[in-house]
Amino acid sequence: MNSEFDIIRRYFNKPVSNTILGIGDDAALIGSSRKTVLAISADTLVVDKHFSPDVDPYNLGYKSLAVSLSDMAAMGAKPRWVMLSLTLPISLVKDGERWLSGFSKGFFELAEKYQVELIGGDTTSGPLNIGVQIIGEVVEGQALRRDGAMLNDEIWVSGRLGDAALALCHLKEQICLLPDEVDQCLAALNQPIARVELGQRLIDLAHSTIDISDGLMADLGHILSASNKSAKIYLADVPCSEPVSTRLDQTLAVSCLLAGGDDYELCFTAPCAKHQEIENLSNELSLPLNCIGKITDGNGLIVYDRAGKEITLEKKGYDHFGS
Ligand code: ADP
Ligand code: MG
């Protein structure tokens, strides 16, 4: 069963229904409805950079799609189609198919949940590398962008931040989590939940949106530079779970919270007039939405600690080419 075509047929070629032509030809054919525009995004997951070589293949398949779904969420788009480019070491193909069946199971479980269709890709051998391209639809003129933040907007964050980064610190033995904390934080790291529904619901509420993949400060920073604005945020209001909050006296935990990355929550800005509607949405979706600060003009991004003192962090987020 080792040919490239066997792998595609056996693990990845699933029936499609919202696609004109799926896997099997030189290109897939899709048709979007006339009033929508396509939102398209690519992500690459590289071994030793985004995941360790011994990661559970199910988790890896799941996360490969989750991070792309998160990009759709941040645009307010409905995810529709996905392409998968796999570079696989021969050893993984020869391991009795354990790896491929785990990976494809994790991938398709999420694809089915969001009704996203795999319509093509590429399969080659080499050092493990996973490329995902995702295509979504959003009504013309309604996409959520980074460049829409306005003066005096409130800044909001969904869910709770820091768990995934804390899990990574635990795996690197920089901190020691308790057993039940390990489970919670590893779940955040391995199976992040893309806020797809929230993204679409924010279309009428938010001025600007981004998903937090590289860390709150870095990603909010992208909104600020795209919108040419500044901001003040308050550490005390940044939502974090127990494992993070019980360690906020440690710089490492603060840095996980503000600059850790891999959260895949949404950070968005919205006018104060929408405050109540956003709280209502939070109740409706049973998803915490917390206001953490305000858009200002001047002075960049300032983060205040509980005592009202400015926090300065060495690293504001993950940068592949940073030192
Ligand atoms: P070509 O040689 O024309 O590039 P390939 O032989 O690479 O085509 O691929 C055959 C078909 O299988 C194409 O439709 C391609 O999109 C699809 N495909 C290849 N790899 C994957 C994969 N990992 N997941 C889904 N579809 C794939
Ligand atoms: Mg090809």
Short mmCIF file of N, CA and C in Angstrom, two decimals, residues 178-283:
data_model
loop_
_atom_site.label_atom_id
_atom_site.label_comp_id
_atom_site.label_asym_id
_atom_site.label_seq_id
_atom_site.Cartn_x
_atom_site.Cartn_y
_atom_site.Cartn_z
N LEU A 178 0.71 20.42 37.76
CA LEU A 178 0.08 19.30 38.46
C LEU A 178 -0.61 18.40 37.41
N PRO A 179 -0.82 17.12 37.76
CA PRO A 179 -1.37 16.19 36.75
C PRO A 179 -2.65 16.68 36.08
N ASP A 180 -3.63 17.21 36.83
CA ASP A 180 -4.87 17.62 36.15
C ASP A 180 -4.66 18.91 35.35
N GLU A 181 -3.68 19.72 35.75
CA GLU A 181 -3.35 20.90 34.95
C GLU A 181 -2.72 20.48 33.63
N VAL A 182 -1.91 19.41 33.69
CA VAL A 182 -1.25 18.92 32.47
C VAL A 182 -2.32 18.55 31.43
N ASP A 183 -3.35 17.82 31.87
CA ASP A 183 -4.40 17.39 30.94
C ASP A 183 -5.06 18.59 30.27
N GLN A 184 -5.43 19.56 31.09
CA GLN A 184 -6.12 20.74 30.58
C GLN A 184 -5.25 21.53 29.59
N CYS A 185 -3.99 21.73 29.99
CA CYS A 185 -3.11 22.55 29.14
C CYS A 185 -2.72 21.80 27.86
N LEU A 186 -2.50 20.49 27.97
CA LEU A 186 -2.17 19.73 26.76
C LEU A 186 -3.34 19.70 25.78
N ALA A 187 -4.56 19.65 26.31
CA ALA A 187 -5.73 19.69 25.42
C ALA A 187 -5.74 21.00 24.64
N ALA A 188 -5.42 22.10 25.31
CA ALA A 188 -5.38 23.40 24.62
C ALA A 188 -4.29 23.41 23.55
N LEU A 189 -3.17 22.77 23.84
CA LEU A 189 -2.06 22.76 22.89
C LEU A 189 -2.36 21.84 21.70
N ASN A 190 -2.94 20.67 21.97
CA ASN A 190 -3.09 19.64 20.93
C ASN A 190 -4.37 19.78 20.12
N GLN A 191 -5.43 20.25 20.78
CA GLN A 191 -6.72 20.32 20.08
C GLN A 191 -7.37 21.68 20.29
N PRO A 192 -6.74 22.72 19.75
CA PRO A 192 -7.31 24.06 19.92
C PRO A 192 -8.68 24.14 19.23
N ILE A 193 -9.56 24.96 19.80
CA ILE A 193 -10.90 25.11 19.22
C ILE A 193 -10.93 26.42 18.43
N ALA A 194 -11.10 26.28 17.11
CA ALA A 194 -11.19 27.49 16.29
C ALA A 194 -12.56 28.13 16.53
N ARG A 195 -12.59 29.43 16.68
CA ARG A 195 -13.84 30.12 17.03
C ARG A 195 -14.62 30.52 15.78
N VAL A 196 -14.95 29.51 14.99
CA VAL A 196 -15.56 29.73 13.68
C VAL A 196 -16.93 30.40 13.80
N GLU A 197 -17.74 29.92 14.72
CA GLU A 197 -19.08 30.50 14.84
C GLU A 197 -18.99 31.94 15.36
N LEU A 198 -18.14 32.12 16.35
CA LEU A 198 -17.96 33.48 16.88
C LEU A 198 -17.56 34.44 15.76
N GLY A 199 -16.59 34.03 14.95
CA GLY A 199 -16.12 34.89 13.87
C GLY A 199 -17.27 35.37 13.00
N GLN A 200 -18.13 34.43 12.60
CA GLN A 200 -19.24 34.81 11.72
C GLN A 200 -20.24 35.71 12.44
N ARG A 201 -20.40 35.49 13.75
CA ARG A 201 -21.33 36.33 14.51
C ARG A 201 -20.78 37.73 14.78
N LEU A 202 -19.45 37.88 14.65
CA LEU A 202 -18.86 39.19 14.92
C LEU A 202 -18.99 40.16 13.75
N ILE A 203 -19.44 39.65 12.61
CA ILE A 203 -19.50 40.49 11.42
C ILE A 203 -20.28 41.79 11.67
N ASP A 204 -21.37 41.70 12.42
CA ASP A 204 -22.16 42.90 12.66
C ASP A 204 -21.72 43.68 13.91
N LEU A 205 -20.71 43.14 14.60
CA LEU A 205 -20.35 43.76 15.88
C LEU A 205 -18.95 44.37 15.89
N ALA A 206 -18.00 43.67 15.26
CA ALA A 206 -16.59 44.06 15.41
C ALA A 206 -16.13 45.00 14.30
N HIS A 207 -15.19 45.86 14.66
CA HIS A 207 -14.52 46.71 13.66
C HIS A 207 -13.27 46.03 13.10
N SER A 208 -12.62 45.22 13.93
CA SER A 208 -11.41 44.52 13.47
C SER A 208 -11.25 43.24 14.28
N THR A 209 -10.64 42.25 13.66
CA THR A 209 -10.48 40.94 14.31
C THR A 209 -9.18 40.29 13.86
N ILE A 210 -8.60 39.52 14.78
CA ILE A 210 -7.43 38.69 14.44
C ILE A 210 -7.50 37.42 15.29
N ASP A 211 -6.92 36.33 14.83
CA ASP A 211 -6.83 35.18 15.73
C ASP A 211 -5.47 35.18 16.40
N ILE A 212 -5.46 34.73 17.64
CA ILE A 212 -4.23 34.81 18.44
C ILE A 212 -3.44 33.54 18.23
N SER A 213 -2.51 33.58 17.29
CA SER A 213 -1.67 32.41 17.03
C SER A 213 -0.26 32.63 17.55
N ASP A 214 0.20 33.86 17.55
CA ASP A 214 1.58 34.13 17.95
C ASP A 214 1.69 34.77 19.33
N GLY A 215 0.58 35.03 19.99
CA GLY A 215 0.61 35.70 21.29
C GLY A 215 -0.24 36.96 21.25
N LEU A 216 -0.94 37.23 22.36
CA LEU A 216 -1.87 38.37 22.39
C LEU A 216 -1.20 39.69 22.01
N MET A 217 -0.04 39.97 22.60
CA MET A 217 0.58 41.28 22.34
C MET A 217 1.00 41.40 20.88
N ALA A 218 1.58 40.33 20.34
CA ALA A 218 2.02 40.37 18.94
C ALA A 218 0.82 40.52 18.02
N ASP A 219 -0.23 39.75 18.27
CA ASP A 219 -1.36 39.76 17.34
C ASP A 219 -2.21 41.02 17.48
N LEU A 220 -2.43 41.48 18.71
CA LEU A 220 -3.09 42.78 18.87
C LEU A 220 -2.24 43.86 18.22
N GLY A 221 -0.92 43.70 18.33
CA GLY A 221 0.01 44.62 17.67
C GLY A 221 -0.25 44.69 16.17
N HIS A 222 -0.62 43.57 15.55
CA HIS A 222 -0.90 43.57 14.10
C HIS A 222 -2.16 44.40 13.81
N ILE A 223 -3.17 44.29 14.68
CA ILE A 223 -4.37 45.11 14.50
C ILE A 223 -3.98 46.59 14.60
N LEU A 224 -3.16 46.90 15.60
CA LEU A 224 -2.80 48.30 15.83
C LEU A 224 -2.02 48.86 14.65
N SER A 225 -1.05 48.09 14.15
CA SER A 225 -0.28 48.67 13.05
C SER A 225 -1.12 48.75 11.78
N ALA A 226 -1.96 47.73 11.53
CA ALA A 226 -2.80 47.80 10.33
C ALA A 226 -3.81 48.94 10.42
N SER A 227 -4.26 49.24 11.64
CA SER A 227 -5.30 50.27 11.82
C SER A 227 -4.69 51.62 12.18
N ASN A 228 -3.35 51.62 12.35
CA ASN A 228 -2.66 52.84 12.73
C ASN A 228 -3.20 53.43 14.03
N LYS A 229 -3.28 52.58 15.04
CA LYS A 229 -3.81 52.99 16.35
C LYS A 229 -2.90 52.47 17.47
N SER A 230 -3.22 52.88 18.69
CA SER A 230 -2.53 52.39 19.88
C SER A 230 -3.56 51.75 20.80
N ALA A 231 -3.07 51.20 21.92
CA ALA A 231 -4.03 50.54 22.82
C ALA A 231 -3.49 50.47 24.24
N LYS A 232 -4.45 50.39 25.18
CA LYS A 232 -4.12 50.10 26.58
C LYS A 232 -4.86 48.83 26.94
N ILE A 233 -4.15 47.87 27.52
CA ILE A 233 -4.87 46.69 28.03
C ILE A 233 -4.45 46.43 29.48
N TYR A 234 -5.30 45.70 30.19
CA TYR A 234 -5.10 45.48 31.63
C TYR A 234 -4.95 43.99 31.91
N LEU A 235 -3.79 43.63 32.45
CA LEU A 235 -3.50 42.22 32.75
C LEU A 235 -4.64 41.58 33.57
N ALA A 236 -5.16 42.34 34.52
CA ALA A 236 -6.20 41.80 35.42
C ALA A 236 -7.44 41.37 34.63
N ASP A 237 -7.65 41.96 33.46
CA ASP A 237 -8.85 41.63 32.68
C ASP A 237 -8.62 40.57 31.61
N VAL A 238 -7.35 40.21 31.40
CA VAL A 238 -7.06 39.20 30.37
C VAL A 238 -7.47 37.83 30.92
N PRO A 239 -8.41 37.15 30.25
CA PRO A 239 -8.94 35.91 30.80
C PRO A 239 -7.92 34.78 30.75
N CYS A 240 -7.68 34.18 31.91
CA CYS A 240 -6.77 33.03 31.93
C CYS A 240 -7.36 31.96 32.83
N SER A 241 -6.95 30.73 32.59
CA SER A 241 -7.49 29.62 33.38
C SER A 241 -6.68 29.47 34.67
N GLU A 242 -7.14 28.59 35.54
CA GLU A 242 -6.48 28.35 36.85
C GLU A 242 -4.97 28.13 36.75
N PRO A 243 -4.54 27.20 35.88
CA PRO A 243 -3.09 26.94 35.87
C PRO A 243 -2.27 28.20 35.59
N VAL A 244 -2.81 29.10 34.77
CA VAL A 244 -2.08 30.35 34.50
C VAL A 244 -2.27 31.32 35.66
N SER A 245 -3.51 31.48 36.13
CA SER A 245 -3.77 32.52 37.13
C SER A 245 -3.06 32.23 38.46
N THR A 246 -2.90 30.95 38.81
CA THR A 246 -2.21 30.66 40.08
C THR A 246 -0.70 30.91 39.99
N ARG A 247 -0.22 31.18 38.77
CA ARG A 247 1.23 31.39 38.62
C ARG A 247 1.57 32.80 38.14
N LEU A 248 0.63 33.72 38.29
CA LEU A 248 0.87 35.04 37.71
C LEU A 248 1.97 35.84 38.41
N ASP A 249 2.48 35.29 39.53
CA ASP A 249 3.65 35.93 40.16
C ASP A 249 4.93 35.55 39.41
N GLN A 250 4.83 34.58 38.49
CA GLN A 250 6.02 34.18 37.74
C GLN A 250 6.02 34.84 36.35
N THR A 251 7.14 35.43 36.02
CA THR A 251 7.25 36.10 34.72
C THR A 251 6.91 35.16 33.57
N LEU A 252 7.31 33.89 33.72
CA LEU A 252 7.07 32.92 32.65
C LEU A 252 5.58 32.76 32.37
N ALA A 253 4.76 32.71 33.44
CA ALA A 253 3.32 32.55 33.25
C ALA A 253 2.72 33.81 32.62
N VAL A 254 3.18 34.98 33.05
CA VAL A 254 2.69 36.23 32.44
C VAL A 254 3.04 36.24 30.97
N SER A 255 4.24 35.77 30.67
CA SER A 255 4.62 35.77 29.26
C SER A 255 3.82 34.72 28.47
N CYS A 256 3.46 33.60 29.09
CA CYS A 256 2.56 32.63 28.42
C CYS A 256 1.22 33.29 28.10
N LEU A 257 0.73 34.07 29.03
CA LEU A 257 -0.58 34.69 28.88
C LEU A 257 -0.57 35.78 27.81
N LEU A 258 0.45 36.62 27.83
CA LEU A 258 0.45 37.79 26.96
C LEU A 258 1.17 37.56 25.64
N ALA A 259 2.07 36.59 25.63
CA ALA A 259 2.93 36.45 24.45
C ALA A 259 3.17 35.00 24.07
N GLY A 260 2.37 34.09 24.63
CA GLY A 260 2.67 32.66 24.46
C GLY A 260 2.35 32.14 23.08
N GLY A 261 1.18 32.46 22.59
CA GLY A 261 0.80 31.96 21.27
C GLY A 261 0.13 30.60 21.33
N ASP A 262 -0.29 30.13 20.13
CA ASP A 262 -0.99 28.84 20.01
C ASP A 262 -2.35 28.84 20.73
N ASP A 263 -2.90 30.02 21.00
CA ASP A 263 -4.19 30.08 21.70
C ASP A 263 -5.37 29.85 20.76
N TYR A 264 -5.28 30.42 19.56
CA TYR A 264 -6.36 30.35 18.56
C TYR A 264 -7.69 30.87 19.08
N GLU A 265 -7.62 31.81 20.01
CA GLU A 265 -8.80 32.58 20.38
C GLU A 265 -8.85 33.79 19.46
N LEU A 266 -9.99 34.49 19.47
CA LEU A 266 -10.09 35.70 18.66
C LEU A 266 -9.87 36.93 19.54
N CYS A 267 -9.15 37.90 19.01
CA CYS A 267 -9.03 39.21 19.63
C CYS A 267 -9.73 40.17 18.67
N PHE A 268 -10.66 40.97 19.18
CA PHE A 268 -11.39 41.87 18.27
C PHE A 268 -11.66 43.20 18.94
N THR A 269 -11.91 44.19 18.13
CA THR A 269 -12.25 45.51 18.67
C THR A 269 -13.66 45.85 18.19
N ALA A 270 -14.40 46.52 19.06
CA ALA A 270 -15.79 46.86 18.74
C ALA A 270 -16.16 48.15 19.45
N PRO A 271 -17.09 48.90 18.88
CA PRO A 271 -17.50 50.14 19.54
C PRO A 271 -18.17 49.86 20.89
N CYS A 272 -18.01 50.80 21.85
CA CYS A 272 -18.60 50.62 23.20
C CYS A 272 -20.09 50.35 23.12
N ALA A 273 -20.74 50.93 22.10
CA ALA A 273 -22.19 50.77 21.97
C ALA A 273 -22.60 49.30 21.78
N LYS A 274 -21.64 48.47 21.39
CA LYS A 274 -21.97 47.05 21.16
C LYS A 274 -21.67 46.19 22.38
N HIS A 275 -21.27 46.84 23.49
CA HIS A 275 -20.81 46.08 24.65
C HIS A 275 -21.85 45.04 25.10
N GLN A 276 -23.08 45.50 25.29
CA GLN A 276 -24.11 44.60 25.80
C GLN A 276 -24.39 43.45 24.82
N GLU A 277 -24.45 43.80 23.52
CA GLU A 277 -24.69 42.75 22.52
C GLU A 277 -23.60 41.68 22.54
N ILE A 278 -22.37 42.13 22.80
CA ILE A 278 -21.26 41.17 22.84
C ILE A 278 -21.39 40.29 24.09
N GLU A 279 -21.80 40.90 25.21
CA GLU A 279 -22.03 40.09 26.42
C GLU A 279 -23.15 39.07 26.17
N ASN A 280 -24.19 39.50 25.48
CA ASN A 280 -25.30 38.58 25.18
C ASN A 280 -24.81 37.42 24.30
N LEU A 281 -23.97 37.77 23.32
CA LEU A 281 -23.42 36.74 22.43
C LEU A 281 -22.59 35.73 23.22
N SER A 282 -21.84 36.25 24.18
CA SER A 282 -21.03 35.39 25.04
C SER A 282 -21.92 34.38 25.77
N ASN A 283 -23.04 34.85 26.29
CA ASN A 283 -23.98 33.94 26.97
C ASN A 283 -24.56 32.93 25.99
#
